[in-house]
CSV table of C-alpha atoms in Angstrom, one decimal:
chain,number,residue,atom,x,y,z
A,1,UNK,CA,-23.0,14.6,-2.3
A,2,UNK,CA,-19.4,15.0,-3.1
A,3,UNK,CA,-18.1,12.1,-5.1
A,4,UNK,CA,-14.6,12.7,-4.5
A,5,UNK,CA,-14.6,13.1,-0.8
A,6,UNK,CA,-16.6,9.9,-0.8
A,7,UNK,CA,-14.4,7.7,-2.7
A,8,UNK,CA,-11.5,9.1,-0.5
A,9,UNK,CA,-13.0,8.4,2.4
A,10,UNK,CA,-13.8,5.1,1.4
A,11,UNK,CA,-10.0,4.3,0.6
A,12,UNK,CA,-9.1,5.5,3.8
A,13,UNK,CA,-11.5,3.3,5.5
A,14,UNK,CA,-10.3,0.3,3.5
A,15,UNK,CA,-6.7,1.0,4.9
A,16,UNK,CA,-8.0,1.5,8.7
A,17,UNK,CA,-6.1,-0.6,11.1
A,18,UNK,CA,-8.4,-2.0,13.9
A,19,UNK,CA,-7.0,-1.4,17.3
A,20,UNK,CA,-9.1,-4.0,19.9
A,21,UNK,CA,-9.8,-2.8,23.5
A,22,UNK,CA,-9.2,-4.9,26.6
A,23,UNK,CA,-11.6,-7.7,26.4
A,24,UNK,CA,-13.8,-6.5,29.4
A,25,UNK,CA,-14.7,-3.3,28.1
A,26,UNK,CA,-17.9,-4.0,26.8
A,27,UNK,CA,-20.5,-1.6,25.6
A,28,UNK,CA,-24.5,-2.5,24.9
A,29,UNK,CA,-25.6,-2.5,21.6
A,30,UNK,CA,-29.2,-1.6,22.4
A,31,UNK,CA,-30.8,-4.7,22.0
A,32,UNK,CA,-30.0,-7.0,24.9
A,33,UNK,CA,-26.5,-7.6,23.1
A,34,UNK,CA,-23.1,-7.2,24.2
A,35,UNK,CA,-20.9,-5.8,21.8
A,36,UNK,CA,-17.2,-4.2,22.1
A,37,UNK,CA,-15.8,-0.8,21.7
A,38,UNK,CA,-13.7,-0.7,18.6
A,39,UNK,CA,-11.2,2.4,18.3
A,40,UNK,CA,-10.3,2.8,14.6
A,41,UNK,CA,-6.8,4.0,13.6
A,42,UNK,CA,-6.2,5.4,9.9
A,43,UNK,CA,-2.8,4.5,8.9
A,44,UNK,CA,-1.3,6.7,6.1
A,45,UNK,CA,0.8,5.8,3.1
A,46,UNK,CA,4.4,5.7,4.1
A,47,UNK,CA,7.0,6.8,2.0
A,48,UNK,CA,9.3,4.8,0.1
A,49,UNK,CA,9.6,1.0,0.5
A,50,UNK,CA,9.4,0.5,4.2
A,51,UNK,CA,7.9,-3.4,3.8
A,52,UNK,CA,10.5,-4.3,0.6
A,53,UNK,CA,11.1,-7.7,1.1
A,54,UNK,CA,8.1,-8.8,2.6
A,55,UNK,CA,5.6,-11.1,1.2
A,56,UNK,CA,1.8,-10.7,1.5
A,57,UNK,CA,-0.9,-13.2,1.0
A,58,UNK,CA,-4.0,-12.0,0.6
A,59,UNK,CA,-6.8,-14.8,1.0
A,60,UNK,CA,-10.4,-15.2,0.0
A,61,UNK,CA,-13.3,-17.4,0.2
A,62,UNK,CA,-14.8,-16.2,-3.1
A,63,UNK,CA,-13.3,-14.1,-6.3
A,64,UNK,CA,-14.6,-11.0,-5.2
A,65,UNK,CA,-14.0,-10.7,-1.4
A,66,UNK,CA,-10.4,-9.1,-1.3
A,67,UNK,CA,-11.3,-6.6,-4.3
A,68,UNK,CA,-14.5,-5.8,-2.3
A,69,UNK,CA,-13.2,-5.7,1.6
A,70,UNK,CA,-9.3,-5.2,1.1
A,71,UNK,CA,-8.8,-3.8,-2.2
A,72,UNK,CA,-7.1,-0.6,-0.6
A,73,UNK,CA,-5.1,-2.2,1.8
A,74,UNK,CA,-3.6,-4.7,-0.6
A,75,UNK,CA,-2.4,-1.8,-3.0
A,76,UNK,CA,-1.3,0.2,-0.1
A,77,UNK,CA,1.1,-2.5,0.8
A,78,UNK,CA,2.4,-3.2,-2.6
A,79,UNK,CA,3.0,0.2,-3.1
A,80,UNK,CA,5.0,0.3,0.0
A,81,UNK,CA,7.3,-2.7,-1.0
A,82,UNK,CA,5.4,-6.1,-0.5
A,83,UNK,CA,5.2,-8.6,-3.3
A,84,UNK,CA,1.9,-10.7,-2.9
A,85,UNK,CA,0.0,-13.7,-4.1
A,86,UNK,CA,-3.5,-14.1,-4.0
A,87,UNK,CA,-5.2,-17.3,-2.8
A,88,UNK,CA,-8.8,-18.0,-3.6
A,89,UNK,CA,-10.4,-20.9,-1.1
A,90,UNK,CA,-13.6,-22.0,-3.0
A,91,UNK,CA,-14.1,-23.0,-6.9
A,92,UNK,CA,-16.7,-20.1,-7.2
A,93,UNK,CA,-18.9,-22.3,-9.1
A,94,UNK,CA,-22.1,-20.6,-7.9
A,95,UNK,CA,-21.1,-17.1,-8.7
A,96,UNK,CA,-21.9,-15.6,-12.3
A,97,UNK,CA,-23.2,-16.7,-15.7
A,98,UNK,CA,-22.3,-19.7,-18.0
A,99,UNK,CA,-23.7,-22.7,-19.7
A,100,UNK,CA,-22.4,-24.7,-17.1
A,101,UNK,CA,-19.8,-25.5,-14.0
A,102,UNK,CA,-16.8,-25.4,-15.9
A,103,UNK,CA,-17.5,-22.0,-18.0
A,104,UNK,CA,-18.5,-20.4,-14.6
A,105,UNK,CA,-15.5,-21.6,-13.1
A,106,UNK,CA,-13.3,-20.7,-16.0
A,107,UNK,CA,-14.6,-17.3,-16.2
A,108,UNK,CA,-14.0,-16.6,-12.2
A,109,UNK,CA,-10.5,-17.7,-12.4
A,110,UNK,CA,-9.6,-15.6,-15.6
A,111,UNK,CA,-11.2,-12.5,-13.6
A,112,UNK,CA,-9.6,-13.2,-10.5
A,113,UNK,CA,-5.9,-13.5,-12.5
A,114,UNK,CA,-6.5,-9.9,-13.7
A,115,UNK,CA,-7.6,-8.7,-10.6
A,116,UNK,CA,-4.5,-10.3,-9.1
A,117,UNK,CA,-2.5,-8.4,-11.7
A,118,UNK,CA,-4.5,-4.8,-11.1
A,119,UNK,CA,-3.6,-5.0,-7.6
A,120,UNK,CA,0.1,-5.9,-8.3
A,121,UNK,CA,0.0,-9.4,-7.1
A,122,UNK,CA,2.8,-11.9,-8.5
A,123,UNK,CA,0.4,-15.0,-8.7
A,124,UNK,CA,-3.0,-16.0,-7.9
A,125,UNK,CA,-3.6,-19.7,-6.5
A,126,UNK,CA,-7.0,-21.3,-6.5
A,127,UNK,CA,-7.5,-24.3,-3.9
A,128,UNK,CA,-11.2,-25.1,-5.8
A,129,UNK,CA,-13.1,-26.1,-3.0
A,130,UNK,CA,-16.7,-26.2,-3.6
A,131,UNK,CA,-18.7,-22.9,-3.3
A,132,UNK,CA,-20.9,-22.3,-0.1
A,133,UNK,CA,-19.8,-25.9,1.0
A,134,UNK,CA,-16.3,-25.3,2.9
A,135,UNK,CA,-18.0,-25.9,6.3
A,136,UNK,CA,-18.4,-29.7,4.4
A,137,UNK,CA,-14.7,-30.2,4.2
A,138,UNK,CA,-11.7,-31.3,6.9
A,139,UNK,CA,-10.6,-28.1,7.8
A,140,UNK,CA,-7.3,-29.8,9.0
A,141,UNK,CA,-6.9,-30.3,4.9
A,142,UNK,CA,-7.2,-26.5,4.3
A,143,UNK,CA,-4.9,-25.8,6.9
A,144,UNK,CA,-2.2,-28.0,5.7
A,145,UNK,CA,-2.4,-26.8,2.3
A,146,UNK,CA,-2.2,-23.5,3.7
A,147,UNK,CA,0.9,-24.2,5.7
A,148,UNK,CA,2.5,-25.2,2.6
A,149,UNK,CA,2.0,-22.4,0.7
A,150,UNK,CA,2.8,-19.9,3.5
A,151,UNK,CA,6.4,-21.8,3.8
A,152,UNK,CA,6.9,-21.8,-0.1
A,153,UNK,CA,5.9,-18.2,-0.2
A,154,UNK,CA,7.6,-17.0,2.9
A,155,UNK,CA,4.7,-15.1,3.8
A,156,UNK,CA,4.9,-12.1,6.7
A,157,UNK,CA,1.6,-10.8,6.3
A,158,UNK,CA,-1.7,-12.6,5.7
A,159,UNK,CA,-5.0,-10.4,4.9
A,160,UNK,CA,-8.3,-12.4,5.6
A,161,UNK,CA,-11.6,-12.2,7.2
A,162,UNK,CA,-11.8,-12.1,11.3
A,163,UNK,CA,-11.8,-15.8,12.4
A,164,UNK,CA,-13.4,-14.5,15.7
A,165,UNK,CA,-16.2,-12.2,13.5
A,166,UNK,CA,-19.0,-12.4,16.1
A,167,UNK,CA,-21.7,-11.9,13.3
A,168,UNK,CA,-20.5,-13.9,10.2
A,169,UNK,CA,-23.0,-15.8,8.8
A,170,UNK,CA,-21.3,-17.1,5.7
A,171,UNK,CA,-19.5,-20.5,6.5
A,172,UNK,CA,-17.0,-19.9,3.6
A,173,UNK,CA,-15.9,-16.8,5.3
A,174,UNK,CA,-15.1,-18.3,8.8
A,175,UNK,CA,-14.0,-21.7,7.8
A,176,UNK,CA,-11.7,-19.6,5.5
A,177,UNK,CA,-10.6,-17.5,8.1
A,178,UNK,CA,-10.1,-20.3,11.1
A,179,UNK,CA,-8.0,-22.4,8.5
A,180,UNK,CA,-5.9,-19.3,7.7
A,181,UNK,CA,-5.7,-19.0,11.4
A,182,UNK,CA,-4.5,-22.2,12.4
A,183,UNK,CA,-2.2,-22.5,9.1
A,184,UNK,CA,-0.4,-19.1,10.4
A,185,UNK,CA,-0.1,-20.3,14.2
A,186,UNK,CA,1.7,-23.3,12.9
A,187,UNK,CA,4.1,-21.6,10.5
A,188,UNK,CA,4.7,-19.4,13.1
A,189,UNK,CA,6.4,-22.2,15.1
A,190,UNK,CA,10.2,-22.9,15.1
């Protein structure tokens, strides 16, 4: 395996833009299920700073989600002129080692601040909802906090999980995505 080609392909895949076909364009997945045919377009890096003056919000339910699934896209957008913030929704109390709840949360918060710094984001914000329990909290409260942040930072672009992801089984992922979707829609209103 040629590692350089593999890593290059991975970076390109992370910056891919998904173009959805019309809803009536269905293809069978082979197990009696229905799936949608998705065309993938790779968007290359633009020269200069075409996004200068724009604000990006990278939103993750857990401390490792943006670095794993959208790190390349964040780096590309920052390089093209965006400023950005990183919003972590859960407290990540169940992710990592430590002598107790507080130590685990503190270690993850420090790591997340470092991730934000390395991605070129100007701030890391923590909403601190209980890890793996977002589906037990009122989504309207999350939405209200997100609306405040989007308006405070004058967010233009959002990176988050797909709110209509058909096979997402982690409630923290789909609850975060739904709260963000609703908050963005409300911020788009006059």
